[in-house]
Short mmCIF file of C-alpha atoms in Angstrom, two decimals:
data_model
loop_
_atom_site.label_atom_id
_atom_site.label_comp_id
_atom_site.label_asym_id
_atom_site.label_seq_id
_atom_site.Cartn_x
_atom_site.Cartn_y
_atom_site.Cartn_z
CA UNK A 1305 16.13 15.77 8.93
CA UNK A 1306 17.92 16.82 5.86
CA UNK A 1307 17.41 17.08 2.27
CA UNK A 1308 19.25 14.25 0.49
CA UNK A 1309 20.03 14.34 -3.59
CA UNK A 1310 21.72 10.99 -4.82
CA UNK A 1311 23.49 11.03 -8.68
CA UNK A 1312 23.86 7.29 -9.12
CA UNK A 1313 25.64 5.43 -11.82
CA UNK A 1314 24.13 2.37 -14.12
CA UNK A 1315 26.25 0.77 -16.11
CA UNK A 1316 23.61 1.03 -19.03
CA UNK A 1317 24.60 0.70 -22.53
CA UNK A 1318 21.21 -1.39 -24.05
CA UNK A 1319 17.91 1.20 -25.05
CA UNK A 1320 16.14 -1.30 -22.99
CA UNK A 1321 17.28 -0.32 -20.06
CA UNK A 1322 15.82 3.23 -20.25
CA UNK A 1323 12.70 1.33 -20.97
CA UNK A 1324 12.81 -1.13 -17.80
CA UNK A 1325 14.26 2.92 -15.84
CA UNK A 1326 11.10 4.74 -17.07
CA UNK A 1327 8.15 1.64 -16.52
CA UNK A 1328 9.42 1.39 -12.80
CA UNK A 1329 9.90 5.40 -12.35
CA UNK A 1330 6.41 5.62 -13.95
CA UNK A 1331 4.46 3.28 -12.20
CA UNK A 1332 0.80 4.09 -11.29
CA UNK A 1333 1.72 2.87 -7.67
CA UNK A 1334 4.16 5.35 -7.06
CA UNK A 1335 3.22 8.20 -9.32
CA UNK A 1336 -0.25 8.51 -8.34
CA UNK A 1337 -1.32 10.50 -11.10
CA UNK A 1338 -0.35 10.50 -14.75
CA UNK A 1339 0.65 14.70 -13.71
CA UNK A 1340 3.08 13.85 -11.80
CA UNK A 1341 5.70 12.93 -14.75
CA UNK A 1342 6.31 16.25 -17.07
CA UNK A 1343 9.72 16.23 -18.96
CA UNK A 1344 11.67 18.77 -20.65
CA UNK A 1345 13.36 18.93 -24.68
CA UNK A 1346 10.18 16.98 -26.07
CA UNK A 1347 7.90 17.40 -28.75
CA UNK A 1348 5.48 15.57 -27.38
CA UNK A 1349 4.57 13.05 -24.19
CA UNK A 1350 6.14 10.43 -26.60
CA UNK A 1351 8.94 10.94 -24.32
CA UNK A 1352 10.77 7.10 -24.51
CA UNK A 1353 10.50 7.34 -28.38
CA UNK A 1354 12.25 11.10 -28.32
CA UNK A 1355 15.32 9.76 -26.36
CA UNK A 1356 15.97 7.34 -28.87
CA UNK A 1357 15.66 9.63 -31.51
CA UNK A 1358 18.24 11.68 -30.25
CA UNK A 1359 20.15 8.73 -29.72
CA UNK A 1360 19.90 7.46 -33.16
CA UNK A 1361 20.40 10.69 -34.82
CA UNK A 1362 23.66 11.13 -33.22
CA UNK A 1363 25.10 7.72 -33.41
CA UNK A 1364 25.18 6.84 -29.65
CA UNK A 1365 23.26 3.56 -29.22
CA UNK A 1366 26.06 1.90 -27.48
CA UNK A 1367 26.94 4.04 -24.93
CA UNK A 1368 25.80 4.95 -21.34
CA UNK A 1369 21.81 5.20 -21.96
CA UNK A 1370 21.00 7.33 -19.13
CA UNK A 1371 21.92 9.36 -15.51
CA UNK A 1372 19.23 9.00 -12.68
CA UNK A 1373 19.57 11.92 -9.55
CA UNK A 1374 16.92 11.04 -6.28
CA UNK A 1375 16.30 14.05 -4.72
CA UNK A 1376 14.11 13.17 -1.71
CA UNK A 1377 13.20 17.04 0.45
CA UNK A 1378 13.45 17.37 3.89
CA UNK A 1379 9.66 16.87 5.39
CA UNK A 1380 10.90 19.76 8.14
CA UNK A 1381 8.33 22.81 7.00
CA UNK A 1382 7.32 21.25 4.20
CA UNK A 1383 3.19 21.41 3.28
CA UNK A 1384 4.13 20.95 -0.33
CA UNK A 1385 1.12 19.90 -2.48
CA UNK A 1386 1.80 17.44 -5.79
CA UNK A 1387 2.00 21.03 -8.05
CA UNK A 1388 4.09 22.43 -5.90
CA UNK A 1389 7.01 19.41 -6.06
CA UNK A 1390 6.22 19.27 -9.42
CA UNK A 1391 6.89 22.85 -9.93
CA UNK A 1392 10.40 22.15 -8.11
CA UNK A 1393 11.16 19.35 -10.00
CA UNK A 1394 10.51 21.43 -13.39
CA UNK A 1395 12.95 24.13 -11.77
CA UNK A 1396 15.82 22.14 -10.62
CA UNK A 1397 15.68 19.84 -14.01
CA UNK A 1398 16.20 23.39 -16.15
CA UNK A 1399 19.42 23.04 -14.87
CA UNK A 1400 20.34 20.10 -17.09
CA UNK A 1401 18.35 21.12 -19.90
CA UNK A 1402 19.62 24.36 -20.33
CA UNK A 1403 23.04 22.56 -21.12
CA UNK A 1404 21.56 20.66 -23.90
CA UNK A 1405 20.13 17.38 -21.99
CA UNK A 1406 16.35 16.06 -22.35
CA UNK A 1407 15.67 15.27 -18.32
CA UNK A 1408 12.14 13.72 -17.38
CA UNK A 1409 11.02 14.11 -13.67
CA UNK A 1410 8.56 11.74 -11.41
CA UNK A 1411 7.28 12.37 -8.00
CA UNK A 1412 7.04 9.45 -6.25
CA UNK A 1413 3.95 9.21 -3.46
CA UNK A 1414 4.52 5.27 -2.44
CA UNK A 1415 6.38 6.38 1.13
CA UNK A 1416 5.61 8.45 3.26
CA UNK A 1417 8.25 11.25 2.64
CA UNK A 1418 7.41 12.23 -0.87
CA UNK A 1419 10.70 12.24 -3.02
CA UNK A 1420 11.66 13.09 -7.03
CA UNK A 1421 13.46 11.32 -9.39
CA UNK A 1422 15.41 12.75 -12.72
CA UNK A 1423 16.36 11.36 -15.67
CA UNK A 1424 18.73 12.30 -17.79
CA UNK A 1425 19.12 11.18 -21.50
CA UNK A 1426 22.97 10.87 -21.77
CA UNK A 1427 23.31 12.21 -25.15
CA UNK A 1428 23.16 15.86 -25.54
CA UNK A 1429 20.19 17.02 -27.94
CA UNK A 1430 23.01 20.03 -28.88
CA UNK A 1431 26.67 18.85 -29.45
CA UNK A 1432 25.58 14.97 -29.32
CA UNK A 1433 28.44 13.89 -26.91
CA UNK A 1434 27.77 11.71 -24.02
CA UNK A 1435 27.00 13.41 -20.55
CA UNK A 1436 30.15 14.12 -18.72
CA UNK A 1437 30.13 16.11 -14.82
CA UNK A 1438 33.03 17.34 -12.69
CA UNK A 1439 32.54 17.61 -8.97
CA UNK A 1440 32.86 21.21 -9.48
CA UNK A 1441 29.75 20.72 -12.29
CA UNK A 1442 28.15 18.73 -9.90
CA UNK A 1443 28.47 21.63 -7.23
CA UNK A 1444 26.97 24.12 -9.09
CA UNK A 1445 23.73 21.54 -9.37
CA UNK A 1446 23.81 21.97 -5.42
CA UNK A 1447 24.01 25.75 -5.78
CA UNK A 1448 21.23 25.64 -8.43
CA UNK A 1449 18.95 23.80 -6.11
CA UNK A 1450 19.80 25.46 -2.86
CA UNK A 1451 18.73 28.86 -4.33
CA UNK A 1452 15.40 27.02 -5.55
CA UNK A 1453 14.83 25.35 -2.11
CA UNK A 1454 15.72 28.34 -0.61
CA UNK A 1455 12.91 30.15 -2.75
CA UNK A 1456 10.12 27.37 -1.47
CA UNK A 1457 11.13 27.47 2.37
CA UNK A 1458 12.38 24.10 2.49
CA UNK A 1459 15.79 22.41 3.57
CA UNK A 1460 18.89 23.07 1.72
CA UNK A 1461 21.22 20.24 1.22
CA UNK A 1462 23.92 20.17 3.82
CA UNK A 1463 26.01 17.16 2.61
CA UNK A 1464 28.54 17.00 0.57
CA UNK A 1465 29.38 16.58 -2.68
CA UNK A 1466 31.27 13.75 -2.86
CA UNK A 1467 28.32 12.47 -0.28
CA UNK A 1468 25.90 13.01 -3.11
CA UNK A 1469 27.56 11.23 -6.30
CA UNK A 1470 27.69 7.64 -5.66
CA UNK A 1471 30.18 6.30 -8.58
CA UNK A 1472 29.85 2.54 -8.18
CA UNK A 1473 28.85 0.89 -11.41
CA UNK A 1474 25.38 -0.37 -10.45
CA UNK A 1475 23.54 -2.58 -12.68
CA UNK A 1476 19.19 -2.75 -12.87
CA UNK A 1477 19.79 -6.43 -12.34
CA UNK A 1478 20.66 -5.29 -8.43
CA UNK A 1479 16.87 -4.01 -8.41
CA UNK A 1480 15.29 -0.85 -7.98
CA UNK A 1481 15.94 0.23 -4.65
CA UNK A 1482 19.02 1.99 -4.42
CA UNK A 1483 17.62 4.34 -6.44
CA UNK A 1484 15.00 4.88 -3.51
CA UNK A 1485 18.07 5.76 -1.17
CA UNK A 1486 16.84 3.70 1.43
CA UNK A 1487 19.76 3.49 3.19
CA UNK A 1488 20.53 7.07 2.99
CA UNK A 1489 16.96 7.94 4.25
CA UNK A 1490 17.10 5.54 7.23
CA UNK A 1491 20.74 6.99 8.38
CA UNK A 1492 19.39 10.38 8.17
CA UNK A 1493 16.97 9.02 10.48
CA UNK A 1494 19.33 7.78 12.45
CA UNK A 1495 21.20 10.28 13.52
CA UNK A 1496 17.92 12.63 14.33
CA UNK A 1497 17.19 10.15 16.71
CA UNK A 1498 20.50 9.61 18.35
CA UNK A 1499 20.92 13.99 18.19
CA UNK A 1500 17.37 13.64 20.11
CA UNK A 1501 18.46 10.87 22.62
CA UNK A 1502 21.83 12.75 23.12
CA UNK A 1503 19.84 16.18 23.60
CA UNK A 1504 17.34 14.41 26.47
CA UNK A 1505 20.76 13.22 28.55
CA UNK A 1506 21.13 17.14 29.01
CA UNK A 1507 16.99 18.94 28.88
CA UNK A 1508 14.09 17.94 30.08
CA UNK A 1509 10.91 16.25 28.30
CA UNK A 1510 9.78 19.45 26.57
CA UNK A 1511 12.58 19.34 23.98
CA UNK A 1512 10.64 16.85 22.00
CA UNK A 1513 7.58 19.36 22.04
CA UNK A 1514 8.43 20.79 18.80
CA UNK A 1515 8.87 17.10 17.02
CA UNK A 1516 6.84 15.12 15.03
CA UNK A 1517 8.15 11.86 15.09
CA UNK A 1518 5.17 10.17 13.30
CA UNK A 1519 6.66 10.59 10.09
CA UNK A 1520 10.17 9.81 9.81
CA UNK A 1521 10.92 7.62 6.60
CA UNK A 1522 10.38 5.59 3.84
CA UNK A 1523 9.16 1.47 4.65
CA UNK A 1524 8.43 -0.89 2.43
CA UNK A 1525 6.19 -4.11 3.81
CA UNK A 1526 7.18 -7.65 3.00
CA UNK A 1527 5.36 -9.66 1.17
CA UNK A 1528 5.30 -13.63 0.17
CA UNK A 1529 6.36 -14.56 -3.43
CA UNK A 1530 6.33 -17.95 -4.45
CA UNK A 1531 5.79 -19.71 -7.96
CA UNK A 1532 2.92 -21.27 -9.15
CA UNK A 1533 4.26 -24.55 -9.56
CA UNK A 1534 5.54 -25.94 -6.45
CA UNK A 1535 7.83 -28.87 -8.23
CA UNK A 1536 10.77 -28.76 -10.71
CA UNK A 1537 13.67 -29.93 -11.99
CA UNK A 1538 17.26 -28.05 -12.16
CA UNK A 1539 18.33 -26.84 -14.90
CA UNK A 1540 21.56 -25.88 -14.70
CA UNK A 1541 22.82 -22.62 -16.67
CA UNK A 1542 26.24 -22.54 -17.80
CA UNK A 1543 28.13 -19.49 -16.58
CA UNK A 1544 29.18 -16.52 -18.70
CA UNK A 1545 32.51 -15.13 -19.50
CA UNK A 1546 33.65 -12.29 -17.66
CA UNK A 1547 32.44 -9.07 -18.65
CA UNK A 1548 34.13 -5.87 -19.57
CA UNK A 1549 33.20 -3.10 -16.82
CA UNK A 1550 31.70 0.02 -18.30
CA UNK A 1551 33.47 3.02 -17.53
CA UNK A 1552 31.93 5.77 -15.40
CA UNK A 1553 30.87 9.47 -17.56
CA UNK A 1554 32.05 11.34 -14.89
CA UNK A 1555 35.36 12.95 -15.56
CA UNK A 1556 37.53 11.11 -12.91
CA UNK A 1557 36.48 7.82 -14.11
CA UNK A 1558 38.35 4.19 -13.02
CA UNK A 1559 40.44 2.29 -15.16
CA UNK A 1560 38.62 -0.70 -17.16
CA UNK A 1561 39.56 -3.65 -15.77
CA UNK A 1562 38.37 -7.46 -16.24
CA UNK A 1563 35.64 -8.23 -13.26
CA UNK A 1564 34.65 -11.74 -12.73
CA UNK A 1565 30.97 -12.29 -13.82
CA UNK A 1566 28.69 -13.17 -11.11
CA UNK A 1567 27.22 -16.53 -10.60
CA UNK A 1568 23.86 -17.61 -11.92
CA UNK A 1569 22.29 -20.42 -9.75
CA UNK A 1570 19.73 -23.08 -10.84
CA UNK A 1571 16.07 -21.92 -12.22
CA UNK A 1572 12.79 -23.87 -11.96
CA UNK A 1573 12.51 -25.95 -15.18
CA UNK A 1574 9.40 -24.50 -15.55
CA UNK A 1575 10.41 -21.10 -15.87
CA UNK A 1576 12.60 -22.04 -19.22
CA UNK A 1577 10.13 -23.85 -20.52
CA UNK A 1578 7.32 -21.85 -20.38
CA UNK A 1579 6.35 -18.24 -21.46
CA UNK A 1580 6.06 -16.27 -18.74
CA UNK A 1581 6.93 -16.24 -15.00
CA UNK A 1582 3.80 -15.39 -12.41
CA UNK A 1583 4.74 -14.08 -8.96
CA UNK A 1584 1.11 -15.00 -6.64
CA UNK A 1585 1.01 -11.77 -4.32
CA UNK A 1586 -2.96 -12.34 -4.34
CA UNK A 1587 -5.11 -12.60 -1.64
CA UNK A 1588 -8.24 -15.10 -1.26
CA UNK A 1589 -11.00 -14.75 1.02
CA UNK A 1590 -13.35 -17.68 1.10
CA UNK A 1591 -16.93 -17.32 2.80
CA UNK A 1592 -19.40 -20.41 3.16
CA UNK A 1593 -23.07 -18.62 3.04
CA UNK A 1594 -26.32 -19.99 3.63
CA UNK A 1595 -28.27 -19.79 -0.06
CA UNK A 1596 -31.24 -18.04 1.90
CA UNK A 1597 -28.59 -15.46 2.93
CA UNK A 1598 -30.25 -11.79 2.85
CA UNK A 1599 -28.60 -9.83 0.44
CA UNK A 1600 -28.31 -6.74 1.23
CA UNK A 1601 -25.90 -8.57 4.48
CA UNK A 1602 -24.11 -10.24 1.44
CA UNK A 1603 -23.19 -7.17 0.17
CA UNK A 1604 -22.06 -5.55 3.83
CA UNK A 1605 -19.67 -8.65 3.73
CA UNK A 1606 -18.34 -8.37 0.66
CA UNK A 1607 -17.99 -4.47 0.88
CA UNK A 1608 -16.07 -5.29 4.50
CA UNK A 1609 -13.13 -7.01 2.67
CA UNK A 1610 -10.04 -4.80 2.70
CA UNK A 1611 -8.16 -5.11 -0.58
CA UNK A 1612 -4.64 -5.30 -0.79
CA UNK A 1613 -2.64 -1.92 0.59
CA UNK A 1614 -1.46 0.10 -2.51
CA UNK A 1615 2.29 -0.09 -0.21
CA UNK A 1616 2.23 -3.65 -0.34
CA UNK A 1617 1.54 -3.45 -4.18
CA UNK A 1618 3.53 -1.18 -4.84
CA UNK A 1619 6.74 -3.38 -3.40
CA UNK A 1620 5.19 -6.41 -5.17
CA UNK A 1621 4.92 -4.59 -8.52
CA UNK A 1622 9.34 -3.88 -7.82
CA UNK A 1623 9.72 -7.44 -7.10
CA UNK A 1624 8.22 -7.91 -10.31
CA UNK A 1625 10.47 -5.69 -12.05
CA UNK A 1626 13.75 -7.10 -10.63
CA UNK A 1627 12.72 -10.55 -11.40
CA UNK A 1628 12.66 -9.47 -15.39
CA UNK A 1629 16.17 -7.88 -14.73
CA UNK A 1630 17.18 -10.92 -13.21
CA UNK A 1631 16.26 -12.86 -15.57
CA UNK A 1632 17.83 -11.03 -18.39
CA UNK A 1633 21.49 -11.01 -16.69
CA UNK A 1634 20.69 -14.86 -16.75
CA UNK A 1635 20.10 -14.54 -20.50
CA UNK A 1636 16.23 -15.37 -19.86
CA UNK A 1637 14.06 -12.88 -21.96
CA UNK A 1638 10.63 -13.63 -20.23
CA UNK A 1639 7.63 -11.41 -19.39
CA UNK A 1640 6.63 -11.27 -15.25
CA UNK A 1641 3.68 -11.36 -14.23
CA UNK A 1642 2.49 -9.89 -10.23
CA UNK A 1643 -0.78 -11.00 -9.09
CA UNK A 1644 -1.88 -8.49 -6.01
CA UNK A 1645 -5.77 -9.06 -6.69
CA UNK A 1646 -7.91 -9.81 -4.12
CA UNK A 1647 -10.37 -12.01 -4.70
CA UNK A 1648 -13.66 -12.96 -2.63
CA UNK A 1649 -14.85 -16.46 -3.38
CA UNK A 1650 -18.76 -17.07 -2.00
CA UNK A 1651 -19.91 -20.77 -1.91
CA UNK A 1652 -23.49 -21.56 -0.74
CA UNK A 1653 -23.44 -23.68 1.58
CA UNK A 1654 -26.86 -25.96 0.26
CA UNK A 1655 -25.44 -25.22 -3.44
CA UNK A 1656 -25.97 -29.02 -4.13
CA UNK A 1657 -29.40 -29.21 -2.86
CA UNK A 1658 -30.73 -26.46 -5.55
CA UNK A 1659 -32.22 -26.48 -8.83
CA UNK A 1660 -29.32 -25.11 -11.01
CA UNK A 1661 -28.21 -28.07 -12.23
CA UNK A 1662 -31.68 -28.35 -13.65
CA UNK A 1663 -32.02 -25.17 -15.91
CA UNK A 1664 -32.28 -25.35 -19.33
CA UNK A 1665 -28.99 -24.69 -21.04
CA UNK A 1666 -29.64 -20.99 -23.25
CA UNK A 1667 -26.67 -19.13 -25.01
CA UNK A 1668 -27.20 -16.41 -22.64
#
């Protein structure tokens, strides 16, 4: 299994797209820990407000916002603690900020092989210009973390470079996973297995001895999203113009050229008209008790009732977030709301037959 580093491109040219880039990179679900985010070129933890500043200051608030690089270690050899990737991540990003570039980095814990992301501010805190990286500048990044992987006993990255820049202009409205390399991660695992399966068509059962196969990739679990109100109308929403594509910063960019816009289909009416959008990722568990019920038992059941896994909420908390982006390419500026509570509703079964109804109302 190898290591795999990703540089992918987002056509981003609104400040509120490094906003939507840091809430989802941030998230409490994924993060863990408020110590596993550090940054370097800051002043202080204030680091959204800091970006802009240098943006402002330098007169490039219509320009490609940011660059975001996945690097996700292979889990051959490595008993890395949450210091310890942190530590890497720090070492690796001094490569970028050394050139004159504030760069933030998150470890994300949410699958089970542990993986960092970077993010670059695209406007250099030095010169001002907007970020700009050859193949051959891109290289030297590989050098710069081989030696540092090499340093920690881990993996070096094998592929190549062209393997690790993907250049297609990407937009958040596509959602947050292909910054999570899925696909990448699952090939990797891929071809393990099929150099396993190839090597047992030639040895015997004790090749797969030195393998642990219990831990092979990211998942993600599906979950049901529906809205709250089951009936609506269609509205329909006229279509935009085409749109200009946004050039890529690396130095062999592609000509601008006149894509058609995508297609926006019909929302619930209720969506427009109201002021927020609730996705129910909840879960309800109903007991029927006897009043008399002892309650220490109560409490057993009650206690007994598994909440929600943080996995599932964590992929419910990203639906959430690509809903807003969706949303906004459809010219709909509306908060989302995810609701992964779990909630335990007790009714007594002989609730009718009791006195409460009969108290005497107090303020208390």
């Amino acid at each position: 299994m190898n290591t795999i580093v990703k540089d992918i491109y987002v056509k981003s040219c609104v400040f509120s797209d490094v906003i939507e880039m840091h809430a989802y990179l941030s998230d409490p679900l994924k993060i863990k820990d408020k110590s596993n985010i550090e940054g370097l070129g800051f002043f202080s933890d204030n680091y959204l407000d800091e970006f802009y500043a240098i943006k402002a200051a330098n007169q490039q608030m219509n320009t490609t916002m940011f660059r975001q690089i996945t690097i996700s270690i292979s889990p051959v050899g490595n008993t890395c603690t949450d210091k310890e990737y942190m530590k890497i991540g720090k070492e690796i990003a001094e490569y970028y900020y050394k050139k004159g570039y504030q760069i933030i980095w998150y470890l994300h814990k949410d699958t089970p092989r542990h993986h960092l992301h970077l993010l670059l501010n695209s406007v250099n805190f030095r010169t001002g210009k907007i970020f700009k990286q050859s193949l051959k500048g891109l290289n030297r990044f590989k050098v710069h973390c081989n030696h540092i992987l090499h340093e920690h006993n881990l993996e070096q990255i094998q592929m190549s470079v062209e393997d690790m820049l993907d250049i297609t202009p990407h937009e958040l409205s596509e959602g947050f996973e292909i910054f999570e390399i899925f696909d990448e991660v699952i090939a990797d695992n891929a071809t393990v297995f099929e150099e396993l399966f190839d090597e047992k068509n030639t040895s015997d059962d004790e090749y797969y001895s030195a393998y642990d196969l219990t831990n092979l990739g990211m998942t993600t679990c599906p979950s049901t999203v529906y809205y709250t109100s089951a009936t609506y109308e269609e509205t329909i929403i006229p279509e935009p113009k085409s749109t200009l594509q946004e050039g890529n910063t690396m130095d062999y960019t592609i000509e601008k050229k006149e894509v058609p816009a995508l297609k926006t289909s019909s929302l619930p009416s209720e969506v427009l008209e109201n002021t927020c959008l609730v996705i129910d990722a909840s879960k309800n568990v109903n007991f029927t008790v006897p009043s008399n019920c002892d309650e220490d038992k109560l409490k057993d059941i009650i206690n007994s009732v598994e909440p929600i896994p943080e996995h599932d909420r964590a992929t419910n908390a990203k639906i959430g977030i690509a809903s807003i982006a969706e949303l906004q390419k459809r010219g709909i500026d509306l908060p989302v709301y995810v609701d992964t509570s779990t909630n335990i509703n007790i009714e007594f079964d002989d609730v009718m037959s009791s006195d409460i109804f009969d108290t005497t109302f107090t303020e208390k």
